[in-house]
Tab-separated table of C-alpha atoms and ligand atoms in Angstrom:
chain	number	residue	atom	x	y	z
A	1	UNK	CA	0.000	0.000	0.000
A	2	UNK	CA	1.141	3.540	-0.761
A	3	UNK	CA	1.658	5.287	2.571
A	4	UNK	CA	1.969	8.756	1.097
A	5	UNK	CA	-1.219	8.465	-0.888
A	6	UNK	CA	-2.956	7.034	2.107
A	7	UNK	CA	-1.937	9.910	4.332
A	8	UNK	CA	-3.095	12.424	1.710
A	9	UNK	CA	-6.407	10.627	1.367
A	10	UNK	CA	-7.037	10.623	5.103
A	11	UNK	CA	-6.131	14.294	5.507
A	12	UNK	CA	-7.260	15.906	2.275
A	13	UNK	CA	-10.256	17.712	3.746
A	14	UNK	CA	-8.063	19.358	6.362
A	15	UNK	CA	-5.450	20.238	3.711
A	16	UNK	CA	-8.125	21.977	1.662
A	17	UNK	CA	-9.580	23.789	4.668
A	18	UNK	CA	-6.105	25.028	5.626
A	19	UNK	CA	-5.576	26.290	2.098
A	20	UNK	CA	-8.977	28.032	2.227
A	21	UNK	CA	-7.840	29.907	5.332
A	22	UNK	CA	-4.834	31.211	3.396
A	23	UNK	CA	-6.936	32.103	0.381
A	24	UNK	CA	-9.332	34.171	2.510
A	25	UNK	CA	-6.653	36.795	3.149
A	26	UNK	CA	-6.474	39.271	0.237
A	27	UNK	CA	-2.673	39.513	-0.001
A	28	UNK	CA	-2.560	41.748	-3.080
A	29	UNK	CA	1.008	43.030	-3.209
A	30	UNK	CA	0.403	45.761	-5.764
A	31	UNK	CA	-1.991	47.766	-3.589
A	32	UNK	CA	-1.002	49.533	-0.385
A	33	UNK	CA	-4.454	49.211	1.151
A	34	UNK	CA	-3.804	45.474	1.496
A	35	UNK	CA	-0.543	45.842	3.444
A	36	UNK	CA	-2.156	44.541	6.627
A	37	UNK	CA	-3.308	41.489	4.723
A	38	UNK	CA	0.075	40.627	3.274
A	39	UNK	CA	1.466	40.884	6.816
A	40	UNK	CA	-1.360	38.695	8.121
A	41	UNK	CA	-0.582	36.099	5.445
A	42	UNK	CA	3.095	36.110	6.387
A	43	UNK	CA	2.120	35.494	10.026
A	44	UNK	CA	-0.131	32.611	9.069
A	45	UNK	CA	2.696	31.032	7.062
A	46	UNK	CA	4.975	31.335	10.073
A	47	UNK	CA	2.330	29.628	12.219
A	48	UNK	CA	2.258	26.749	9.736
A	49	UNK	CA	6.035	26.480	9.888
A	50	UNK	CA	5.988	26.454	13.693
A	51	UNK	CA	3.252	23.817	13.736
A	52	UNK	CA	5.309	21.666	11.383
A	53	UNK	CA	8.116	21.833	13.923
A	54	UNK	CA	10.527	23.635	11.602
A	55	UNK	CA	13.480	25.584	12.987
A	56	UNK	CA	14.491	29.229	12.717
A	57	UNK	CA	10.984	30.253	11.624
A	58	UNK	CA	11.274	33.935	10.933
A	59	UNK	CA	9.431	36.812	9.309
A	60	UNK	CA	11.969	39.100	7.678
A	61	UNK	CA	10.792	42.649	7.250
A	62	UNK	CA	11.750	44.394	4.015
A	63	UNK	CA	11.029	47.819	2.565
A	64	UNK	CA	7.955	46.191	1.122
A	65	UNK	CA	6.160	42.973	2.057
A	66	UNK	CA	7.815	40.517	4.442
A	67	UNK	CA	9.671	37.328	3.546
A	68	UNK	CA	8.922	34.189	5.556
A	69	UNK	CA	11.709	31.713	6.198
A	70	UNK	CA	12.073	28.375	8.000
A	71	UNK	CA	14.313	25.349	7.819
A	72	UNK	CA	14.850	21.785	8.963
A	73	UNK	CA	18.471	20.775	8.787
A	74	UNK	CA	18.810	17.107	9.563
A	75	UNK	CA	22.293	16.140	8.483
A	76	UNK	CA	25.344	17.935	7.125
A	77	UNK	CA	25.982	15.118	4.671
A	78	UNK	CA	22.512	15.147	3.184
A	79	UNK	CA	21.622	17.404	0.274
A	80	UNK	CA	19.749	20.645	0.887
A	81	UNK	CA	16.599	21.646	-0.953
A	82	UNK	CA	15.552	25.295	-0.964
A	83	UNK	CA	11.822	25.699	-1.589
A	84	UNK	CA	10.682	29.038	-2.982
A	85	UNK	CA	7.134	30.299	-3.454
A	86	UNK	CA	5.094	33.483	-3.206
A	87	UNK	CA	2.120	34.307	-1.012
A	88	UNK	CA	1.174	37.531	-2.794
A	89	UNK	CA	-1.537	37.553	-5.423
A	90	UNK	CA	-2.603	39.668	-8.375
A	91	UNK	CA	-5.338	42.315	-8.077
A	92	UNK	CA	-8.827	40.983	-8.806
A	93	UNK	CA	-10.165	43.472	-11.331
A	94	UNK	CA	-12.412	43.258	-13.276
A	95	UNK	CA	-14.273	42.166	-10.144
A	96	UNK	CA	-17.654	42.054	-11.918
A	97	UNK	CA	-16.483	39.083	-13.998
A	98	UNK	CA	-15.987	36.840	-10.956
A	99	UNK	CA	-18.845	34.424	-10.247
A	100	UNK	CA	-18.222	34.815	-6.500
A	101	UNK	CA	-16.056	36.737	-4.049
A	102	UNK	CA	-12.397	36.068	-5.044
A	103	UNK	CA	-11.425	35.845	-1.370
A	104	UNK	CA	-14.199	33.521	-0.269
A	105	UNK	CA	-12.913	30.217	-1.678
A	106	UNK	CA	-15.346	27.529	-2.778
A	107	UNK	CA	-15.257	24.224	-4.638
A	108	UNK	CA	-16.966	23.790	-7.982
A	109	UNK	CA	-16.830	20.979	-10.534
A	110	UNK	CA	-15.649	21.913	-14.030
A	111	UNK	CA	-15.341	19.987	-17.283
A	112	UNK	CA	-11.609	19.578	-16.764
A	113	UNK	CA	-11.945	19.041	-13.005
A	114	UNK	CA	-14.990	16.784	-12.489
A	115	UNK	CA	-13.702	16.023	-8.968
A	116	UNK	CA	-13.834	19.741	-8.187
A	117	UNK	CA	-11.594	22.776	-8.308
A	118	UNK	CA	-10.845	25.425	-5.695
A	119	UNK	CA	-11.940	28.870	-6.879
A	120	UNK	CA	-10.221	31.937	-5.412
A	121	UNK	CA	-7.560	34.491	-6.267
A	122	UNK	CA	-4.256	32.753	-5.598
A	123	UNK	CA	-5.768	29.254	-5.654
A	124	UNK	CA	-3.157	28.248	-8.236
A	125	UNK	CA	-0.806	31.269	-8.408
A	126	UNK	CA	0.757	30.696	-6.022
A	127	UNK	CA	-0.851	29.974	-2.649
A	128	UNK	CA	-2.252	26.595	-3.694
A	129	UNK	CA	0.984	25.496	-5.348
A	130	UNK	CA	3.208	26.844	-2.583
A	131	UNK	CA	1.066	25.158	0.061
A	132	UNK	CA	1.639	21.713	-1.518
A	133	UNK	CA	5.218	21.966	-0.236
A	134	UNK	CA	4.001	22.590	3.314
A	135	UNK	CA	1.883	19.454	3.192
A	136	UNK	CA	4.618	17.367	1.566
A	137	UNK	CA	6.859	18.379	4.461
A	138	UNK	CA	4.136	17.453	6.921
A	139	UNK	CA	3.992	13.967	5.409
A	140	UNK	CA	7.748	13.469	5.633
A	141	UNK	CA	8.063	14.931	9.141
A	142	UNK	CA	5.097	13.011	10.582
A	143	UNK	CA	6.477	9.761	9.235
A	144	UNK	CA	10.017	10.612	10.361
A	145	UNK	CA	11.309	10.125	6.836
A	146	UNK	CA	12.529	13.593	5.862
A	147	UNK	CA	15.471	12.607	3.634
A	148	UNK	CA	17.039	16.006	2.838
A	149	UNK	CA	17.737	19.268	4.613
A	150	UNK	CA	15.000	21.693	3.733
A	151	UNK	CA	14.921	25.479	3.662
A	152	UNK	CA	11.769	27.395	2.786
A	153	UNK	CA	11.638	30.960	1.600
A	154	UNK	CA	8.267	32.444	0.716
A	155	UNK	CA	8.039	36.019	-0.500
A	156	UNK	CA	5.220	38.531	-0.838
A	157	UNK	CA	6.371	40.531	-3.848
A	158	UNK	CA	6.675	38.124	-6.785
A	159	UNK	CA	3.796	39.737	-8.628
A	160	UNK	CA	5.434	43.161	-8.370
A	161	UNK	CA	8.984	42.234	-9.333
A	162	UNK	CA	10.699	40.695	-6.241
A	163	UNK	CA	12.907	43.764	-5.696
A	164	UNK	CA	13.307	43.237	-1.953
A	165	UNK	CA	13.850	39.509	-2.270
A	166	UNK	CA	16.740	40.275	-4.592
A	167	UNK	CA	18.402	42.236	-1.790
A	168	UNK	CA	17.606	39.519	0.764
A	169	UNK	CA	19.197	36.845	-1.432
A	170	UNK	CA	22.329	38.927	-2.017
A	171	UNK	CA	22.694	39.508	1.738
A	172	UNK	CA	21.990	35.927	2.850
A	173	UNK	CA	23.896	33.699	0.470
A	174	UNK	CA	25.271	31.480	3.214
A	175	UNK	CA	21.911	31.030	4.916
A	176	UNK	CA	20.274	30.162	1.595
A	177	UNK	CA	23.017	27.860	0.303
A	178	UNK	CA	21.532	24.724	-1.230
A	179	UNK	CA	21.984	21.894	-3.705
A	180	UNK	CA	18.772	22.492	-5.606
A	181	UNK	CA	15.927	24.995	-5.589
A	182	UNK	CA	12.412	23.634	-5.893
A	183	UNK	CA	9.523	25.782	-7.091
A	184	UNK	CA	5.883	25.098	-7.905
A	185	UNK	CA	4.697	28.196	-9.723
A	186	UNK	CA	4.266	27.039	-13.314
A	187	UNK	CA	1.980	24.714	-15.224
A	188	UNK	CA	1.856	21.252	-16.762
A	189	UNK	CA	0.754	20.232	-20.265
A	190	UNK	CA	-2.574	18.775	-19.217
A	191	UNK	CA	-4.166	16.986	-16.325
A	192	UNK	CA	-2.774	13.582	-17.226
A	193	UNK	CA	0.334	14.619	-19.123
A	194	UNK	CA	3.008	15.688	-16.668
A	195	UNK	CA	5.729	18.089	-17.733
A	196	UNK	CA	8.675	19.866	-16.184
A	197	UNK	CA	9.278	23.482	-17.096
A	198	UNK	CA	12.879	23.905	-18.229
A	199	UNK	CA	12.617	27.433	-19.554
A	200	UNK	CA	11.009	30.714	-18.544
A	201	UNK	CA	10.978	33.956	-20.481
A	202	UNK	CA	12.477	37.127	-19.107
A	203	UNK	CA	10.642	40.395	-18.838
A	204	UNK	CA	11.049	44.073	-19.504
A	205	UNK	CA	8.094	46.174	-18.379
A	206	UNK	CA	7.824	49.776	-19.564
A	207	UNK	CA	5.398	52.666	-19.482
A	208	UNK	CA	5.067	55.419	-22.059
A	209	UNK	CA	3.483	58.811	-21.479
A	210	UNK	CA	2.778	61.160	-24.368
A	211	UNK	CA	1.919	64.773	-23.607
A	212	UNK	CA	0.419	67.132	-26.158
A	213	UNK	CA	-1.303	70.358	-25.106
A	214	UNK	CA	-0.940	71.453	-21.476
A	215	UNK	CA	-4.638	70.775	-20.775
A	216	UNK	CA	-7.546	68.863	-22.276
A	217	UNK	CA	-8.953	70.870	-25.165
A	218	UNK	CA	-12.324	71.247	-26.885
A	219	UNK	CA	-12.060	68.716	-29.695
A	220	UNK	CA	-14.064	70.915	-32.011
A	221	UNK	CA	-12.354	74.206	-31.379
A	222	UNK	CA	-8.854	72.668	-31.490
A	223	UNK	CA	-9.433	69.433	-33.435
A	224	UNK	CA	-7.248	69.290	-36.541
A	225	UNK	CA	-4.804	71.965	-35.352
A	226	UNK	CA	-2.678	70.095	-32.789
A	227	UNK	CA	-1.303	66.573	-32.388
A	228	UNK	CA	-3.624	64.335	-30.400
A	229	UNK	CA	-1.501	62.304	-27.918
A	230	UNK	CA	-3.749	59.252	-28.227
A	231	UNK	CA	-3.550	59.303	-32.021
A	232	UNK	CA	0.213	59.695	-31.777
A	233	UNK	CA	0.664	56.923	-29.207
A	234	UNK	CA	-1.543	54.511	-31.193
A	235	UNK	CA	0.509	55.063	-34.316
A	236	UNK	CA	3.767	54.613	-32.416
A	237	UNK	CA	2.529	51.393	-30.859
A	238	UNK	CA	1.315	49.958	-34.132
A	239	UNK	CA	4.726	50.619	-35.660
A	240	UNK	CA	6.418	48.386	-33.070
A	241	UNK	CA	5.548	45.296	-35.151
A	242	UNK	CA	6.039	44.893	-38.894
A	243	UNK	CA	3.939	42.934	-41.391
A	244	UNK	CA	5.548	39.676	-40.293
A	245	UNK	CA	4.863	40.481	-36.612
A	246	UNK	CA	8.570	41.012	-35.991
A	247	UNK	CA	9.423	43.604	-33.377
A	248	UNK	CA	10.879	46.678	-35.064
A	249	UNK	CA	13.030	48.063	-32.245
A	250	UNK	CA	16.573	48.243	-33.724
A	251	UNK	CA	18.865	45.663	-32.131
A	252	UNK	CA	15.998	43.896	-30.359
A	253	UNK	CA	16.817	40.438	-31.756
A	254	UNK	CA	20.609	40.914	-31.787
A	255	UNK	CA	21.528	38.396	-29.110
A	256	UNK	CA	18.582	36.003	-29.306
A	257	UNK	CA	19.940	32.474	-29.151
A	258	UNK	CA	18.534	30.266	-31.898
A	259	UNK	CA	17.909	26.757	-30.649
A	260	UNK	CA	19.134	23.796	-32.662
A	261	UNK	CA	16.929	22.184	-35.286
A	262	UNK	CA	16.868	19.088	-33.105
A	263	UNK	CA	15.649	20.991	-30.025
A	264	UNK	CA	13.147	22.800	-32.211
A	265	UNK	CA	11.712	19.518	-33.427
A	266	UNK	CA	11.528	18.203	-29.893
A	267	UNK	CA	9.740	21.340	-28.757
A	268	UNK	CA	7.231	21.078	-31.594
A	269	UNK	CA	6.566	17.410	-30.959
A	270	UNK	CA	5.166	17.989	-27.480
A	271	UNK	CA	1.399	17.551	-27.260
A	272	UNK	CA	-0.336	20.691	-28.474
A	273	UNK	CA	-3.594	21.083	-30.305
A	274	UNK	CA	-4.046	24.386	-32.096
A	275	UNK	CA	-7.809	23.886	-32.378
A	276	UNK	CA	-8.128	23.391	-28.625
A	277	UNK	CA	-5.808	26.324	-28.042
A	278	UNK	CA	-8.076	28.608	-30.077
A	279	UNK	CA	-11.289	27.228	-28.645
A	280	UNK	CA	-10.125	27.512	-25.055
A	281	UNK	CA	-9.712	31.269	-25.433
A	282	UNK	CA	-12.559	31.846	-27.896
A	283	UNK	CA	-10.366	32.909	-30.792
A	284	UNK	CA	-11.080	32.610	-34.549
A	285	UNK	CA	-7.401	32.472	-35.508
A	286	UNK	CA	-3.981	32.527	-33.847
A	287	UNK	CA	-1.372	35.160	-34.649
A	288	UNK	CA	2.330	35.805	-34.194
A	289	UNK	CA	5.806	36.034	-35.653
A	290	UNK	CA	6.082	34.632	-39.159
A	291	UNK	CA	8.130	31.448	-39.483
A	292	UNK	CA	7.429	30.086	-36.010
A	293	UNK	CA	4.842	27.714	-34.557
A	294	UNK	CA	2.553	28.712	-31.696
A	295	UNK	CA	4.609	26.649	-29.229
A	296	UNK	CA	7.759	28.436	-30.419
A	297	UNK	CA	6.134	31.853	-30.286
A	298	UNK	CA	5.133	31.113	-26.713
A	299	UNK	CA	8.503	29.929	-25.469
A	300	UNK	CA	11.665	30.503	-27.502
A	301	UNK	CA	10.690	33.742	-29.237
A	302	UNK	CA	10.333	37.166	-27.632
A	303	UNK	CA	7.060	39.099	-27.631
A	304	UNK	CA	5.928	42.683	-27.147
A	305	UNK	CA	2.474	43.478	-25.841
A	306	UNK	CA	0.512	46.479	-24.700
A	307	UNK	CA	-0.899	45.568	-21.283
A	308	UNK	CA	-2.998	48.681	-20.878
A	309	UNK	CA	-3.661	51.937	-22.684
A	310	UNK	CA	-5.527	54.948	-21.415
A	311	UNK	CA	-6.199	58.620	-21.821
A	312	UNK	CA	-9.009	61.008	-22.739
A	313	UNK	CA	-12.638	60.368	-22.003
A	314	UNK	CA	-13.784	56.795	-21.380
A	315	UNK	CA	-16.876	57.451	-19.248
A	316	UNK	CA	-20.551	57.167	-20.111
A	317	UNK	CA	-21.896	58.814	-23.220
A	318	UNK	CA	-19.857	61.160	-25.391
A	319	UNK	CA	-17.673	64.003	-24.217
A	320	UNK	CA	-15.916	65.973	-26.905
A	321	UNK	CA	-12.366	66.346	-25.731
A	322	UNK	CA	-8.890	66.389	-27.194
A	323	UNK	CA	-6.774	64.923	-24.378
A	324	UNK	CA	-3.584	66.389	-23.010
A	325	UNK	CA	-2.038	63.022	-22.277
A	326	UNK	CA	-1.983	59.376	-23.420
A	327	UNK	CA	-0.399	56.424	-21.608
A	328	UNK	CA	0.460	52.793	-22.266
A	329	UNK	CA	2.034	49.992	-20.273
A	330	UNK	CA	4.072	47.723	-22.504
A	331	UNK	CA	5.747	44.441	-21.631
A	332	UNK	CA	8.362	42.543	-23.560
A	333	UNK	CA	8.926	38.833	-22.940
A	334	UNK	CA	12.566	37.939	-23.457
A	335	UNK	CA	14.417	34.769	-24.345
A	336	UNK	CA	17.928	33.466	-23.660
A	337	UNK	CA	20.594	35.806	-24.985
A	338	UNK	CA	18.574	38.954	-24.356
A	339	UNK	CA	19.383	41.174	-21.397
A	340	UNK	CA	16.461	43.035	-19.901
A	341	UNK	CA	18.461	46.130	-18.963
A	342	UNK	CA	19.753	46.442	-22.519
A	343	UNK	CA	16.261	45.912	-23.901
A	344	UNK	CA	14.959	48.669	-21.591
A	345	UNK	CA	17.496	51.059	-23.120
A	346	UNK	CA	16.762	50.023	-26.699
A	347	UNK	CA	13.051	50.478	-26.077
A	348	UNK	CA	13.461	53.893	-24.464
A	349	UNK	CA	15.706	55.170	-27.258
A	350	UNK	CA	13.442	53.835	-29.953
A	351	UNK	CA	10.293	55.347	-28.442
A	352	UNK	CA	12.033	58.725	-28.167
A	353	UNK	CA	13.237	58.439	-31.756
A	354	UNK	CA	9.872	57.657	-33.285
A	355	UNK	CA	7.890	60.257	-31.311
A	356	UNK	CA	6.990	63.198	-33.526
A	357	UNK	CA	8.236	66.678	-32.631
A	358	UNK	CA	4.649	67.729	-31.904
A	359	UNK	CA	4.522	65.971	-28.504
A	360	UNK	CA	6.617	65.354	-25.401
A	361	UNK	CA	7.436	61.747	-24.505
A	362	UNK	CA	8.376	60.159	-21.197
A	363	UNK	CA	9.413	56.521	-20.765
A	364	UNK	CA	9.260	54.886	-17.341
A	365	UNK	CA	11.004	51.590	-16.527
A	366	UNK	CA	9.138	49.143	-14.303
A	367	UNK	CA	10.494	45.786	-13.167
A	368	UNK	CA	12.273	43.267	-15.309
A	369	UNK	CA	14.197	40.049	-15.164
A	370	UNK	CA	16.324	37.583	-17.051
A	371	UNK	CA	15.060	34.485	-18.849
A	372	UNK	CA	15.945	31.074	-17.433
A	373	UNK	CA	16.823	27.648	-18.838
A	374	UNK	CA	17.692	24.501	-16.968
A	375	UNK	CA	19.380	21.287	-18.093
A	376	UNK	CA	17.603	17.944	-18.420
A	377	UNK	CA	20.596	15.837	-17.428
A	378	UNK	CA	20.924	17.046	-13.826
A	379	UNK	CA	20.055	14.869	-10.847
A	380	UNK	CA	17.392	17.437	-9.966
A	381	UNK	CA	15.670	16.854	-13.281
A	382	UNK	CA	16.079	13.093	-12.984
A	383	UNK	CA	14.639	13.072	-9.468
A	384	UNK	CA	11.680	15.157	-10.626
A	385	UNK	CA	11.204	12.875	-13.598
A	386	UNK	CA	11.062	9.810	-11.346
A	387	UNK	CA	8.664	11.525	-8.972
A	388	UNK	CA	6.227	12.350	-11.776
A	389	UNK	CA	6.501	8.835	-13.119
A	390	UNK	CA	5.600	7.399	-9.713
A	391	UNK	CA	2.438	9.470	-9.513
A	392	UNK	CA	1.275	9.929	-13.121
A	393	UNK	CA	2.682	6.741	-14.606
A	394	UNK	CA	4.214	8.748	-17.433
A	395	UNK	CA	7.614	10.265	-18.039
A	396	UNK	CA	7.229	14.056	-17.829
A	397	UNK	CA	7.902	16.098	-20.968
A	398	UNK	CA	10.342	19.001	-20.687
A	399	UNK	CA	8.617	22.233	-21.739
A	400	UNK	CA	9.416	25.909	-21.910
A	401	UNK	CA	6.930	28.344	-20.493
A	402	UNK	CA	6.074	31.800	-21.756
A	403	UNK	CA	5.658	33.342	-18.310
A	404	UNK	CA	8.366	34.825	-16.131
A	405	UNK	CA	9.677	34.319	-12.602
A	406	UNK	CA	12.588	36.759	-12.709
A	407	UNK	CA	14.010	35.743	-9.337
A	408	UNK	CA	14.906	32.275	-10.684
A	409	UNK	CA	17.704	33.632	-12.892
A	410	UNK	CA	18.884	35.723	-9.950
A	411	UNK	CA	19.025	32.614	-7.734
A	412	UNK	CA	21.317	31.019	-10.267
A	413	UNK	CA	23.564	34.079	-10.395
A	414	UNK	CA	23.780	34.660	-6.633
A	415	UNK	CA	23.361	31.197	-5.120
A	416	UNK	CA	24.949	29.287	-7.998
A	417	UNK	CA	22.244	26.674	-8.027
A	418	UNK	CA	19.687	25.472	-10.492
A	419	UNK	CA	15.934	25.448	-10.038
A	420	UNK	CA	13.521	22.623	-10.727
A	421	UNK	CA	10.142	24.014	-11.738
A	422	UNK	CA	7.580	21.437	-10.672
A	423	UNK	CA	4.351	23.175	-11.557
A	424	UNK	CA	0.911	21.567	-11.438
A	425	UNK	CA	-1.272	24.369	-12.837
A	426	UNK	CA	-3.221	24.125	-16.090
A	427	UNK	CA	-3.673	26.802	-18.762
A	428	UNK	CA	-7.385	26.677	-18.004
A	429	UNK	CA	-6.832	27.636	-14.336
A	430	UNK	CA	-7.221	31.307	-15.291
A	431	UNK	CA	-4.339	32.668	-13.222
A	432	UNK	CA	-4.335	36.506	-13.119
A	433	UNK	CA	-7.909	36.355	-14.501
A	434	UNK	CA	-11.412	36.277	-13.011
A	435	UNK	CA	-12.425	32.895	-11.546
A	436	UNK	CA	-8.901	31.639	-10.982
A	437	UNK	CA	-9.021	28.045	-9.784
A	438	UNK	CA	-6.892	25.005	-9.028
A	439	UNK	CA	-7.961	21.409	-9.503
A	440	UNK	CA	-8.197	19.410	-6.293
A	441	UNK	CA	-6.590	16.439	-7.999
A	442	UNK	CA	-3.707	18.655	-9.219
A	443	UNK	CA	-3.292	19.892	-5.639
A	444	UNK	CA	-3.276	16.397	-4.124
A	445	UNK	CA	-1.123	14.811	-6.830
A	446	UNK	CA	1.235	17.740	-6.504
A	447	UNK	CA	1.711	17.016	-2.810
A	448	UNK	CA	2.449	13.394	-3.602
A	449	UNK	CA	4.875	14.203	-6.433
A	450	UNK	CA	6.776	16.750	-4.340
A	451	UNK	CA	7.132	14.248	-1.488
A	452	UNK	CA	8.516	11.687	-3.935
A	453	UNK	CA	10.952	14.266	-5.274
A	454	UNK	CA	12.603	14.615	-1.867
A	455	UNK	CA	13.170	10.850	-1.595
A	456	UNK	CA	14.476	10.492	-5.162
A	457	UNK	CA	16.724	13.529	-4.878
A	458	UNK	CA	18.384	12.151	-1.769
A	459	UNK	CA	18.847	8.764	-3.423
A	460	UNK	CA	20.355	10.137	-6.641
A	461	UNK	CA	22.489	12.653	-4.767
A	462	UNK	CA	24.172	9.935	-2.741
A	463	UNK	CA	24.870	7.688	-5.708
B	501	BES	N1	3.545	32.061	-11.681
B	501	BES	C1	3.670	33.138	-12.584
B	501	BES	C2	4.617	32.841	-13.735
B	501	BES	C3	4.207	31.748	-14.673
B	501	BES	C4	2.894	31.436	-14.913
B	501	BES	C5	5.186	31.042	-15.316
B	501	BES	C6	2.555	30.406	-15.773
B	501	BES	C7	4.854	30.035	-16.182
B	501	BES	C8	3.519	29.707	-16.405
B	501	BES	C9	4.157	34.360	-11.828
B	501	BES	O1	3.450	34.552	-10.625
B	501	BES	C10	3.895	35.572	-12.667
B	501	BES	O2	2.763	35.908	-12.864
B	501	BES	N2	4.956	36.250	-13.131
B	501	BES	C11	4.822	37.483	-13.823
B	501	BES	C12	6.100	38.266	-13.762
B	501	BES	C13	6.224	39.137	-12.548
B	501	BES	C14	7.544	39.871	-12.555
B	501	BES	C15	5.096	40.101	-12.428
B	501	BES	C16	4.515	37.264	-15.277
B	501	BES	O3	4.947	36.293	-15.876
B	501	BES	O4	3.827	38.126	-15.827
B	502	MN	MN1	3.290	32.827	-9.554
B	503	MN	MN1	1.496	35.451	-11.135
């Protein structure tokens, strides 16, 4: 009989209720009015760590939201696993598109999750996924079988760029030293097809402000005599892609590493159905850079997208106004070879160059981060592979994800260790969107797979 599975089965209701308690706290890192809630979440995490019997449980204050740390060091000769996760969540807007309160978690069956899914902001990204590690530890500690030293570091600023964690890591290299970093904050191919994320894109996040006249003007009296900042900004934005959907910023592709034909074929052979892709997001046709497949566009090729654009009158009815200002937030997803600080500069220069003399332009840099790739021949990858096989009865497929977790590349630079991304989310989980959810079976299988990882990692490390 499988002891791990048995334990999970006997305790799953409590696991879910404990997760619900976490999900009820609106730990939105981007908004100051939730600062008490991020702090409350950090305290609750510390309570969990104390209850697990971990050592050196500590809340580290930062200039922003606190970092929670704990460890269990069993043996100097055993390998050390550093678990990273984030307890902060994305804002909930547009709130009117949620079926229920995003911070009052509930279980509902869906087509993909007939056994039920947990609906709440953060259910998958990342409270639900992070919490699997807590429960995996519980299983190993309760059964006195913890095979590796474990350190846990959970931050509250992932969704806003991890600036303070960066400082914490740089100042605590010894404390955080490890043999492998383990993170559950990505997805898998589908419910029954396990995969391990071996690549993440980097990010450069910018804001552009165009100023025309010094005040909003009457669009009749002035219309046709001055440059309209929204017209100008729209034209500038549309010029950032050419006919082939290539990004037109000079030098943008300069250092992009082309992957080998062999790796390209491998990437394209992973299960992907373009019809399902389109249907799942209600789209008549896909789009993207000429010469690349959708999988490639999503993983090994960079992208530039407007995340938000505003200015002028957007209220009810019609107000005739020629706005003084126009704004856009623009993100660029980066791939190996590209450096986000260089891309920031190229973007800023290009935007200034293409702005007409009739307006003033300001470019603001937000957060950014480097892309990440990890090898498939490491013992970390092998241990993860075995763990997935134990639980899903299939060898996991290595995949590259389009999203970003900028701190992962920083871990590699500062701590000199690689990260294994064991994510259990699905594309349909709607992370960052209304009605975010996380399948109960993904949650429970995740706990089991993570537990197995610890045992396999220890075994492979010693051999
Ligand atoms: N967990 C996501 C990243 C992710 C999601 C990676 C799905 C792969 C698949 C993370 O919380 C996130 O949202 N990251 C941000 C970047 C951050 C700097 C705001 C992102 O990718 O937009
Ligand atoms: Mn996340
Ligand atoms: Mn996120």
